[in-house]
Amino acid sequence: MTLQWVAVATFLYAEIGLILIFCLPFIPPQRWQKIFSFNVWGKIATFWNKAFLTIIVLLIVLFLDAVREVRKYSSIPAIERGLSSKPGAYEHAQMKLFRSQRNLYISGFSLFFWLVLRRLVTLITQLAIELSNKGVLKTQAENTNEAAKKFMEENERLKQLLKNYVNEEEHILEAENKKLIEDQEKLKTELKKTSDALSKAQNDVMTMKMQSERLSKEYDRLLKEHSELQNRLGKDSKKGL
């Protein structure tokens, strides 16, 4: 195995190890998010995309070269199997084919796992962010529920106070209404007494008026008799002279 394929195989084993580590169930995504948030990753973040694309290009080139080698050694005519002048040619060709197929699998899986690793890191980061947001939303929801519970309790307390106030107001209004009814009855009684007294006074006035008229008539009659008597006395005194 040449040096380049040794490097690709090592890279493949490292990818498999990282993927297995990322898939460990006892390491939460928040822990990976903290690891990804180290300052060292921030410093190399500017070169990460370039390195990612460079590795993809190298792996694609190696994969295409392996495909070319596989096609090259797969197209050897079967007639070479029977060549007696070259007894090891067929085995050598099969060895080359095996190596090219091995290189094809190594480069192909390295390319595939590299893309999977990039996607896995992205998904872990997004999952950690979503879990953090979920915790924040859960806290906000709990705070909202507590606030709603407090508002409901305050609303019930205000309703009870309002109910008590309304009951007190009803009792006060009922007492005032009862007092007004009693005052009204008293006023009616006093008004009836006043009306009776007024009727009696009017009757007394009419009686006094009638008596005054009778006295006036009697006085006029007496005054007339008195004047007649005076006239008679004057006539009699003149006759005696």
Coordinates of N, CA and C in Angstrom, one line a residue:
M1 N 0.9 -1.2 0.0 CA 0.0 0.0 0.0 C 0.9 1.2 0.0
T2 N 0.6 2.1 -1.0 CA 1.5 3.3 -1.1 C 1.1 4.3 0.1
L3 N 2.0 5.3 0.2 CA 1.8 6.3 1.3 C 0.5 7.0 1.3
Q4 N 0.0 7.3 0.1 CA -1.2 8.1 0.0 C -2.4 7.3 0.4
W5 N -2.4 6.0 0.1 CA -3.5 5.1 0.5 C -3.4 4.8 2.0
V6 N -2.2 4.7 2.5 CA -2.1 4.6 4.0 C -2.7 5.8 4.7
A7 N -2.4 7.0 4.1 CA -3.0 8.2 4.7 C -4.5 8.2 4.6
V8 N -5.1 7.7 3.4 CA -6.5 7.7 3.3 C -7.1 6.7 4.2
A9 N -6.5 5.5 4.4 CA -7.0 4.5 5.3 C -7.0 5.0 6.7
T10 N -5.9 5.6 7.1 CA -5.8 6.2 8.5 C -6.9 7.3 8.7
F11 N -7.1 8.1 7.6 CA -8.2 9.1 7.7 C -9.6 8.4 7.8
L12 N -9.8 7.3 7.1 CA -11.0 6.5 7.2 C -11.2 6.0 8.6
Y13 N -10.2 5.4 9.2 CA -10.3 4.9 10.6 C -10.6 6.0 11.6
A14 N -10.0 7.2 11.4 CA -10.2 8.3 12.2 C -11.7 8.8 12.1
E15 N -12.2 8.8 10.9 CA -13.6 9.2 10.7 C -14.5 8.2 11.4
I16 N -14.3 6.9 11.2 CA -15.1 5.9 11.9 C -15.1 6.1 13.4
G17 N -13.9 6.3 13.9 CA -13.7 6.5 15.4 C -14.5 7.8 15.8
L18 N -14.4 8.9 15.1 CA -15.1 10.1 15.5 C -16.6 9.9 15.4
I19 N -17.1 9.2 14.4 CA -18.5 9.0 14.2 C -19.0 8.1 15.4
L20 N -18.2 7.1 15.8 CA -18.6 6.2 16.9 C -18.7 7.0 18.2
I21 N -17.7 7.9 18.4 CA -17.6 8.8 19.6 C -18.8 9.7 19.6
F22 N -19.2 10.3 18.4 CA -20.3 11.2 18.4 C -21.6 10.5 18.6
C23 N -21.7 9.2 18.4 CA -22.9 8.4 18.5 C -23.0 7.8 19.9
L24 N -22.1 8.1 20.8 CA -22.2 7.5 22.1 C -23.4 8.1 22.9
P25 N -24.2 7.3 23.4 CA -25.5 7.9 24.0 C -25.3 8.6 25.3
F26 N -24.2 8.4 26.1 CA -24.1 9.0 27.4 C -23.4 10.4 27.3
I27 N -23.1 10.8 26.1 CA -22.5 12.2 25.9 C -23.6 13.1 25.3
P28 N -24.2 14.0 26.1 CA -25.3 14.8 25.5 C -24.8 15.8 24.5
P29 N -25.7 16.2 23.6 CA -25.3 17.2 22.6 C -24.9 18.5 23.2
Q30 N -25.3 18.9 24.4 CA -24.9 20.2 25.0 C -23.4 20.1 25.3
R31 N -22.9 18.9 25.7 CA -21.5 18.8 26.0 C -20.6 19.0 24.7
W32 N -21.1 18.4 23.6 CA -20.4 18.6 22.3 C -20.5 20.0 21.9
Q33 N -21.6 20.7 22.2 CA -21.8 22.1 21.9 C -20.7 23.0 22.6
K34 N -20.5 22.6 23.9 CA -19.5 23.3 24.7 C -18.1 23.1 24.1
I35 N -17.9 21.8 23.7 CA -16.6 21.5 23.1 C -16.4 22.3 21.8
F36 N -17.4 22.3 21.0 CA -17.3 23.0 19.7 C -17.2 24.5 19.9
S37 N -17.5 25.0 21.1 CA -17.5 26.5 21.4 C -16.1 26.9 21.9
F38 N -15.2 26.0 22.0 CA -13.8 26.4 22.5 C -13.2 27.5 21.6
N39 N -12.3 28.2 22.1 CA -11.7 29.3 21.3 C -10.8 28.8 20.2
V40 N -10.3 27.6 20.4 CA -9.4 27.0 19.3 C -10.2 26.7 18.1
W41 N -11.5 26.3 18.2 CA -12.3 26.1 17.0 C -12.7 27.4 16.4
G42 N -12.8 28.4 17.2 CA -13.1 29.7 16.6 C -12.0 30.3 15.8
K43 N -10.7 29.9 16.2 CA -9.6 30.4 15.4 C -9.4 29.7 14.1
I44 N -9.7 28.4 14.1 CA -9.6 27.6 12.8 C -10.8 27.6 12.0
A45 N -11.9 28.3 12.5 CA -13.2 28.2 11.7 C -13.0 28.9 10.4
T46 N -12.1 29.9 10.3 CA -12.0 30.6 9.0 C -11.3 29.6 7.9
F47 N -10.5 28.7 8.4 CA -9.9 27.7 7.5 C -10.6 26.4 7.3
W48 N -11.7 26.2 8.1 CA -12.4 25.0 8.1 C -13.1 24.7 6.8
N49 N -13.8 25.6 6.3 CA -14.5 25.4 5.0 C -13.5 25.1 3.9
K50 N -12.4 25.8 3.9 CA -11.4 25.6 2.8 C -10.8 24.2 3.0
A51 N -10.5 23.8 4.2 CA -10.0 22.5 4.5 C -11.0 21.4 4.1
F52 N -12.2 21.6 4.4 CA -13.3 20.6 4.1 C -13.4 20.4 2.6
L53 N -13.4 21.5 1.9 CA -13.5 21.4 0.4 C -12.3 20.8 -0.2
T54 N -11.1 21.1 0.4 CA -9.9 20.6 -0.1 C -9.8 19.0 0.1
I55 N -10.2 18.6 1.2 CA -10.3 17.2 1.5 C -11.3 16.4 0.6
I56 N -12.4 17.1 0.4 CA -13.4 16.5 -0.5 C -12.8 16.4 -1.9
V57 N -12.1 17.4 -2.4 CA -11.6 17.3 -3.8 C -10.5 16.2 -3.8
L58 N -9.7 16.1 -2.8 CA -8.6 15.1 -2.8 C -9.2 13.7 -2.8
L59 N -10.3 13.5 -2.0 CA -10.9 12.2 -1.9 C -11.6 11.9 -3.2
I60 N -12.2 12.9 -3.8 CA -12.9 12.6 -5.1 C -11.8 12.2 -6.2
V61 N -10.7 12.9 -6.2 CA -9.6 12.6 -7.1 C -9.2 11.2 -6.9
L62 N -8.9 10.8 -5.6 CA -8.5 9.4 -5.3 C -9.5 8.4 -5.6
F63 N -10.8 8.8 -5.4 CA -11.9 7.8 -5.7 C -11.9 7.6 -7.2
L64 N -11.8 8.7 -8.0 CA -11.9 8.5 -9.5 C -10.7 7.8 -10.0
D65 N -9.5 8.0 -9.4 CA -8.3 7.2 -9.7 C -8.5 5.7 -9.4
A66 N -9.1 5.4 -8.3 CA -9.4 4.0 -7.9 C -10.4 3.4 -8.9
V67 N -11.4 4.2 -9.3 CA -12.4 3.7 -10.3 C -11.6 3.4 -11.6
R68 N -10.7 4.3 -12.0 CA -10.0 4.1 -13.2 C -9.1 2.8 -13.1
E69 N -8.5 2.6 -12.0 CA -7.7 1.4 -11.8 C -8.5 0.1 -11.8
V70 N -9.7 0.2 -11.2 CA -10.6 -1.0 -11.2 C -11.0 -1.3 -12.6
R71 N -11.4 -0.3 -13.4 CA -11.8 -0.6 -14.8 C -10.6 -1.1 -15.6
K72 N -9.5 -0.5 -15.3 CA -8.3 -0.9 -16.1 C -8.0 -2.4 -15.9
Y73 N -7.9 -2.9 -14.6 CA -7.6 -4.3 -14.3 C -8.7 -5.2 -14.5
S74 N -10.0 -4.7 -14.6 CA -11.1 -5.6 -14.8 C -11.3 -5.9 -16.3
S75 N -10.7 -5.1 -17.2 CA -10.8 -5.3 -18.6 C -9.7 -6.1 -19.2
I76 N -8.9 -6.9 -18.4 CA -7.8 -7.7 -19.0 C -8.4 -8.9 -19.6
P77 N -8.1 -9.3 -20.8 CA -8.7 -10.4 -21.5 C -8.5 -11.7 -20.8
A78 N -9.5 -12.5 -20.8 CA -9.4 -13.8 -20.1 C -8.4 -14.8 -20.7
I79 N -8.0 -14.4 -22.0 CA -7.0 -15.3 -22.7 C -5.7 -15.3 -22.0
E80 N -5.4 -14.3 -21.2 CA -4.1 -14.2 -20.5 C -4.0 -15.3 -19.4
R81 N -5.1 -15.9 -19.0 CA -5.0 -16.9 -18.0 C -4.2 -18.1 -18.5
G82 N -4.3 -18.3 -19.7 CA -3.6 -19.5 -20.2 C -2.2 -19.3 -20.8
L83 N -1.7 -18.1 -20.6 CA -0.4 -17.9 -21.2 C 0.7 -18.6 -20.4
S84 N 1.4 -19.5 -21.0 CA 2.4 -20.3 -20.4 C 3.7 -19.5 -20.2
S85 N 3.9 -18.5 -21.1 CA 5.1 -17.8 -21.0 C 5.2 -16.8 -19.8
K86 N 4.0 -16.5 -19.3 CA 3.9 -15.6 -18.2 C 3.0 -16.3 -17.2
P87 N 3.5 -17.2 -16.4 CA 2.6 -18.0 -15.5 C 2.1 -17.1 -14.3
G88 N 2.7 -16.0 -13.9 CA 2.3 -15.2 -12.8 C 1.5 -14.0 -13.2
A89 N 1.3 -13.8 -14.5 CA 0.6 -12.6 -15.0 C -0.8 -12.4 -14.5
Y90 N -1.5 -13.6 -14.5 CA -2.9 -13.5 -14.1 C -3.0 -13.2 -12.6
E91 N -2.2 -13.9 -11.8 CA -2.2 -13.6 -10.4 C -1.8 -12.1 -10.1
H92 N -0.8 -11.6 -10.9 CA -0.4 -10.3 -10.7 C -1.6 -9.3 -11.0
A93 N -2.3 -9.6 -12.1 CA -3.4 -8.8 -12.5 C -4.5 -8.8 -11.5
Q94 N -4.8 -10.0 -10.9 CA -5.8 -10.1 -9.8 C -5.4 -9.4 -8.6
M95 N -4.1 -9.4 -8.3 CA -3.6 -8.6 -7.1 C -3.8 -7.1 -7.4
K96 N -3.5 -6.7 -8.6 CA -3.7 -5.3 -8.9 C -5.2 -4.9 -8.8
L97 N -6.0 -5.8 -9.3 CA -7.5 -5.6 -9.3 C -7.9 -5.5 -7.8
F98 N -7.4 -6.4 -7.0 CA -7.8 -6.4 -5.6 C -7.4 -5.1 -4.9
R99 N -6.2 -4.6 -5.2 CA -5.7 -3.4 -4.6 C -6.5 -2.2 -5.1
S100 N -6.8 -2.2 -6.4 CA -7.6 -1.1 -6.9 C -9.0 -1.1 -6.3
Q101 N -9.6 -2.3 -6.1 CA -10.9 -2.3 -5.5 C -10.8 -1.9 -4.0
R102 N -9.7 -2.3 -3.3 CA -9.6 -1.9 -1.9 C -9.4 -0.4 -1.9
N103 N -8.6 0.2 -2.7 CA -8.5 1.6 -2.8 C -9.8 2.3 -3.1
L104 N -10.6 1.7 -4.0 CA -11.9 2.3 -4.3 C -12.8 2.3 -3.1
Y105 N -12.8 1.2 -2.3 CA -13.7 1.2 -1.1 C -13.2 2.2 -0.1
I106 N -11.8 2.2 0.1 CA -11.3 3.1 1.1 C -11.6 4.6 0.8
S107 N -11.3 5.0 -0.5 CA -11.6 6.4 -0.9 C -13.1 6.7 -0.9
G108 N -13.9 5.7 -1.3 CA -15.4 5.9 -1.4 C -15.9 6.1 0.0
F109 N -15.6 5.2 0.9 CA -16.1 5.3 2.3 C -15.5 6.5 3.0
S110 N -14.3 6.8 2.7 CA -13.7 8.0 3.3 C -14.5 9.3 2.9
L111 N -14.8 9.4 1.6 CA -15.6 10.5 1.1 C -17.0 10.5 1.7
F112 N -17.6 9.3 1.8 CA -18.9 9.2 2.4 C -18.9 9.6 3.8
F113 N -18.0 9.0 4.6 CA -18.0 9.3 6.0 C -17.6 10.7 6.3
W114 N -16.8 11.4 5.4 CA -16.4 12.8 5.6 C -17.7 13.6 5.5
L115 N -18.5 13.3 4.5 CA -19.8 14.1 4.4 C -20.7 13.8 5.6
V116 N -20.7 12.5 6.0 CA -21.6 12.1 7.1 C -21.1 12.8 8.4
L117 N -19.8 12.9 8.6 CA -19.2 13.5 9.8 C -19.6 15.0 9.8
R118 N -19.5 15.7 8.6 CA -19.8 17.1 8.6 C -21.3 17.3 8.9
R119 N -22.1 16.4 8.3 CA -23.6 16.5 8.6 C -23.9 16.2 10.1
L120 N -23.2 15.2 10.6 CA -23.4 14.8 12.0 C -23.0 15.9 13.0
V121 N -21.9 16.6 12.7 CA -21.5 17.8 13.6 C -22.6 18.9 13.5
T122 N -23.1 19.1 12.3 CA -24.1 20.2 12.1 C -25.4 19.8 12.9
L123 N -25.8 18.5 12.8 CA -27.0 18.1 13.4 C -26.8 18.1 15.0
I124 N -25.7 17.7 15.5 CA -25.4 17.8 16.9 C -25.5 19.2 17.4
T125 N -24.9 20.1 16.6 CA -24.9 21.5 17.0 C -26.4 22.1 17.0
Q126 N -27.1 21.8 16.0 CA -28.5 22.2 15.9 C -29.3 21.6 17.0
L127 N -29.1 20.3 17.3 CA -29.8 19.6 18.4 C -29.5 20.3 19.7
A128 N -28.2 20.6 20.0 CA -27.9 21.3 21.2 C -28.6 22.6 21.3
I129 N -28.6 23.4 20.2 CA -29.3 24.7 20.3 C -30.8 24.5 20.5
E130 N -31.4 23.5 19.9 CA -32.8 23.3 20.1 C -33.1 22.8 21.5
L131 N -32.2 22.0 22.1 CA -32.4 21.6 23.5 C -32.2 22.8 24.4
S132 N -31.3 23.6 24.1 CA -31.1 24.8 24.9 C -32.3 25.7 24.8
N133 N -32.8 25.9 23.6 CA -34.1 26.7 23.4 C -35.3 26.0 24.1
K134 N -35.3 24.7 24.0 CA -36.3 24.0 24.7 C -36.3 24.2 26.2
G135 N -35.1 24.2 26.8 CA -35.0 24.5 28.2 C -35.4 25.9 28.5
V136 N -35.0 26.8 27.7 CA -35.5 28.2 27.9 C -37.0 28.3 27.7
L137 N -37.5 27.7 26.7 CA -39.0 27.7 26.5 C -39.7 27.0 27.6
K138 N -39.1 26.0 28.2 CA -39.7 25.3 29.3 C -39.8 26.2 30.5
T139 N -38.6 26.9 30.7 CA -38.6 27.8 31.9 C -39.6 28.9 31.7
Q140 N -39.6 29.5 30.5 CA -40.6 30.5 30.2 C -42.0 30.0 30.4
A141 N -42.3 28.8 29.9 CA -43.6 28.2 30.1 C -44.0 28.0 31.5
E142 N -43.0 27.5 32.3 CA -43.2 27.4 33.8 C -43.5 28.7 34.4
N143 N -42.7 29.7 34.1 CA -42.9 31.0 34.6 C -44.3 31.6 34.2
T144 N -44.6 31.3 32.9 CA -46.0 31.8 32.4 C -47.1 31.1 33.2
N145 N -46.9 29.7 33.4 CA -47.9 29.0 34.2 C -48.1 29.5 35.6
E146 N -46.9 29.8 36.2 CA -46.9 30.3 37.6 C -47.6 31.7 37.6
A147 N -47.3 32.5 36.6 CA -47.9 33.9 36.5 C -49.4 33.7 36.3
A148 N -49.8 32.8 35.4 CA -51.2 32.6 35.1 C -51.9 32.1 36.4
K149 N -51.2 31.2 37.1 CA -51.8 30.7 38.3 C -52.0 31.8 39.4
K150 N -51.0 32.7 39.4 CA -51.1 33.8 40.4 C -52.3 34.7 39.9
F151 N -52.3 35.0 38.6 CA -53.4 35.8 38.1 C -54.8 35.2 38.4
M152 N -54.9 33.9 38.2 CA -56.1 33.2 38.5 C -56.5 33.3 40.0
E153 N -55.5 33.1 40.8 CA -55.8 33.2 42.3 C -56.2 34.7 42.6
E154 N -55.4 35.6 42.0 CA -55.8 37.0 42.3 C -57.2 37.3 41.7
N155 N -57.5 36.7 40.6 CA -58.9 37.0 40.0 C -59.9 36.4 40.9
E156 N -59.7 35.2 41.4 CA -60.6 34.5 42.4 C -60.8 35.4 43.6
R157 N -59.6 35.9 44.1 CA -59.7 36.7 45.3 C -60.5 38.0 45.1
L158 N -60.2 38.6 43.9 CA -61.0 39.8 43.6 C -62.5 39.5 43.4
K159 N -62.8 38.3 42.8 CA -64.2 38.0 42.6 C -64.8 37.8 44.0
Q160 N -64.1 37.1 44.9 CA -64.6 36.9 46.3 C -64.8 38.3 47.0
L161 N -63.8 39.2 46.8 CA -64.0 40.5 47.4 C -65.2 41.2 46.8
L162 N -65.3 41.1 45.5 CA -66.4 41.8 44.8 C -67.7 41.2 45.3
K163 N -67.7 39.9 45.4 CA -69.0 39.3 45.9 C -69.3 39.7 47.3
N164 N -68.3 39.8 48.1 CA -68.6 40.2 49.5 C -69.0 41.7 49.5
Y165 N -68.3 42.5 48.6 CA -68.7 43.9 48.6 C -70.1 44.0 48.0
V166 N -70.5 43.2 47.0 CA -71.9 43.3 46.5 C -72.9 42.9 47.6
N167 N -72.5 41.8 48.3 CA -73.4 41.4 49.4 C -73.6 42.5 50.4
E168 N -72.4 43.1 50.8 CA -72.5 44.2 51.8 C -73.3 45.3 51.2
E169 N -73.1 45.6 49.9 CA -73.9 46.7 49.3 C -75.4 46.4 49.2
E170 N -75.6 45.1 49.0 CA -77.1 44.7 48.9 C -77.7 44.8 50.3
H171 N -76.9 44.4 51.4 CA -77.5 44.6 52.7 C -77.7 46.0 53.0
I172 N -76.7 46.9 52.7 CA -76.8 48.3 53.0 C -78.0 48.9 52.2
L173 N -78.1 48.5 50.9 CA -79.2 49.0 50.1 C -80.5 48.5 50.6
E174 N -80.5 47.3 51.1 CA -81.8 46.7 51.6 C -82.2 47.5 52.9
A175 N -81.2 47.7 53.8 CA -81.5 48.5 55.0 C -81.9 49.9 54.7
E176 N -81.2 50.5 53.7 CA -81.7 51.9 53.3 C -83.0 51.9 52.7
N177 N -83.3 50.9 51.9 CA -84.6 50.8 51.3 C -85.7 50.6 52.3
K178 N -85.4 49.7 53.3 CA -86.3 49.5 54.4 C -86.6 50.8 55.2
K179 N -85.5 51.5 55.4 CA -85.6 52.7 56.2 C -86.4 53.8 55.4
L180 N -86.2 53.8 54.0 CA -86.9 54.7 53.2 C -88.4 54.3 53.2
I181 N -88.7 53.0 53.2 CA -90.1 52.6 53.2 C -90.7 53.0 54.6
E182 N -90.0 52.8 55.7 CA -90.5 53.3 57.0 C -90.7 54.8 57.0
D183 N -89.7 55.5 56.5 CA -89.9 57.0 56.4 C -91.1 57.4 55.5
Q184 N -91.3 56.6 54.4 CA -92.4 56.9 53.6 C -93.7 56.6 54.3
E185 N -93.8 55.5 55.1 CA -95.0 55.3 55.8 C -95.2 56.3 56.9
K186 N -94.1 56.8 57.5 CA -94.3 57.9 58.5 C -94.8 59.1 57.8
L187 N -94.2 59.4 56.7 CA -94.6 60.6 55.9 C -96.1 60.5 55.5
K188 N -96.5 59.3 55.1 CA -97.9 59.1 54.7 C -98.8 59.3 55.9
T189 N -98.3 58.8 57.1 CA -99.1 59.0 58.3 C -99.2 60.4 58.7
E190 N -98.1 61.1 58.6 CA -98.1 62.5 59.0 C -98.9 63.3 58.0
L191 N -98.8 62.9 56.7 CA -99.5 63.6 55.7 C -101.0 63.4 55.9
K192 N -101.4 62.2 56.3 CA -102.8 61.9 56.6 C -103.3 62.8 57.7
K193 N -102.4 62.8 58.8 CA -102.8 63.6 59.9 C -102.9 65.1 59.5
T194 N -101.9 65.6 58.7 CA -102.0 67.0 58.3 C -103.2 67.2 57.5
S195 N -103.5 66.3 56.6 CA -104.7 66.4 55.8 C -106.0 66.5 56.6
D196 N -106.0 65.6 57.6 CA -107.2 65.6 58.5 C -107.3 66.9 59.3
A197 N -106.1 67.4 59.8 CA -106.1 68.6 60.5 C -106.5 69.8 59.6
L198 N -106.0 69.7 58.3 CA -106.4 70.8 57.4 C -107.9 70.7 57.1
S199 N -108.4 69.5 56.9 CA -109.8 69.4 56.7 C -110.6 70.0 57.9
K200 N -110.2 69.6 59.1 CA -110.8 70.1 60.3 C -110.7 71.6 60.4
A201 N -109.5 72.1 60.0 CA -109.4 73.6 60.1 C -110.3 74.3 59.1
Q202 N -110.3 73.6 57.9 CA -111.2 74.2 56.9 C -112.7 74.2 57.3
N203 N -113.1 73.1 58.0 CA -114.4 73.0 58.5 C -114.7 74.1 59.6
D204 N -113.7 74.2 60.4 CA -113.8 75.3 61.5 C -113.9 76.6 60.9
V205 N -113.1 76.8 59.8 CA -113.1 78.2 59.1 C -114.5 78.4 58.5
M206 N -115.0 77.4 57.9 CA -116.3 77.5 57.3 C -117.4 77.8 58.4
T207 N -117.2 77.0 59.5 CA -118.2 77.3 60.6 C -118.1 78.7 61.1
M208 N -116.8 79.1 61.4 CA -116.6 80.5 61.9 C -117.1 81.5 60.9
K209 N -116.9 81.2 59.6 CA -117.4 82.1 58.6 C -118.9 82.2 58.6
M210 N -119.5 81.1 58.7 CA -121.0 81.1 58.8 C -121.5 81.8 60.0
Q211 N -120.8 81.5 61.1 CA -121.2 82.2 62.4 C -121.0 83.7 62.2
S212 N -119.8 84.1 61.6 CA -119.6 85.5 61.4 C -120.6 86.2 60.5
E213 N -121.1 85.4 59.5 CA -122.1 86.0 58.6 C -123.4 86.1 59.4
R214 N -123.7 85.1 60.3 CA -124.9 85.2 61.0 C -124.8 86.4 62.0
L215 N -123.6 86.5 62.6 CA -123.5 87.6 63.6 C -123.5 89.0 62.9
S216 N -123.0 89.0 61.6 CA -123.1 90.3 60.9 C -124.5 90.6 60.5
K217 N -125.3 89.6 60.2 CA -126.7 89.8 59.8 C -127.4 90.3 61.1
E218 N -127.1 89.6 62.2 CA -127.8 89.9 63.5 C -127.4 91.3 63.9
Y219 N -126.1 91.7 63.7 CA -125.7 93.0 64.0 C -126.4 94.1 63.2
D220 N -126.5 93.8 61.9 CA -127.2 94.7 61.0 C -128.7 94.9 61.4
R221 N -129.2 93.7 61.8 CA -130.6 93.8 62.2 C -130.8 94.6 63.5
L222 N -129.9 94.3 64.4 CA -129.9 95.1 65.6 C -129.7 96.6 65.4
L223 N -128.7 96.8 64.5 CA -128.4 98.2 64.2 C -129.6 98.9 63.5
K224 N -130.3 98.2 62.7 CA -131.5 98.7 62.1 C -132.6 99.0 63.1
E225 N -132.7 98.0 64.0 CA -133.8 98.2 65.1 C -133.4 99.4 66.0
H226 N -132.1 99.5 66.2 CA -131.7 100.6 67.1 C -131.9 101.9 66.4
S227 N -131.7 102.0 65.1 CA -131.9 103.3 64.4 C -133.4 103.5 64.4
E228 N -134.2 102.5 64.2 CA -135.7 102.7 64.2 C -136.2 103.2 65.6
L229 N -135.6 102.5 66.6 CA -136.0 103.0 67.9 C -135.6 104.4 68.2
Q230 N -134.4 104.8 67.7 CA -134.0 106.2 67.9 C -134.9 107.1 67.2
N231 N -135.3 106.7 66.0 CA -136.2 107.6 65.2 C -137.5 107.7 65.9
R232 N -138.0 106.6 66.5 CA -139.3 106.6 67.2 C -139.2 107.5 68.5
L233 N -138.1 107.4 69.2 CA -137.9 108.2 70.3 C -137.8 109.7 70.0
G234 N -137.2 110.0 68.8 CA -137.1 111.4 68.4 C -138.4 112.0 68.0
K235 N -139.2 111.1 67.4 CA -140.6 111.6 67.0 C -141.4 111.8 68.3
D236 N -141.3 110.9 69.2 CA -142.1 111.0 70.4 C -141.7 112.2 71.2
S237 N -140.4 112.5 71.3 CA -140.0 113.7 72.0 C -140.4 115.0 71.4
K238 N -140.5 115.0 70.0 CA -141.0 116.2 69.3 C -142.5 116.3 69.6
K239 N -143.2 115.2 69.6 CA -144.7 115.3 69.9 C -144.9 115.8 71.4
G240 N -144.1 115.5 72.3 CA -144.3 115.9 73.7 C -144.1 117.4 73.9
L241 N -143.3 118.0 73.1 CA -143.0 119.4 73.1 C -144.2 120.2 72.6

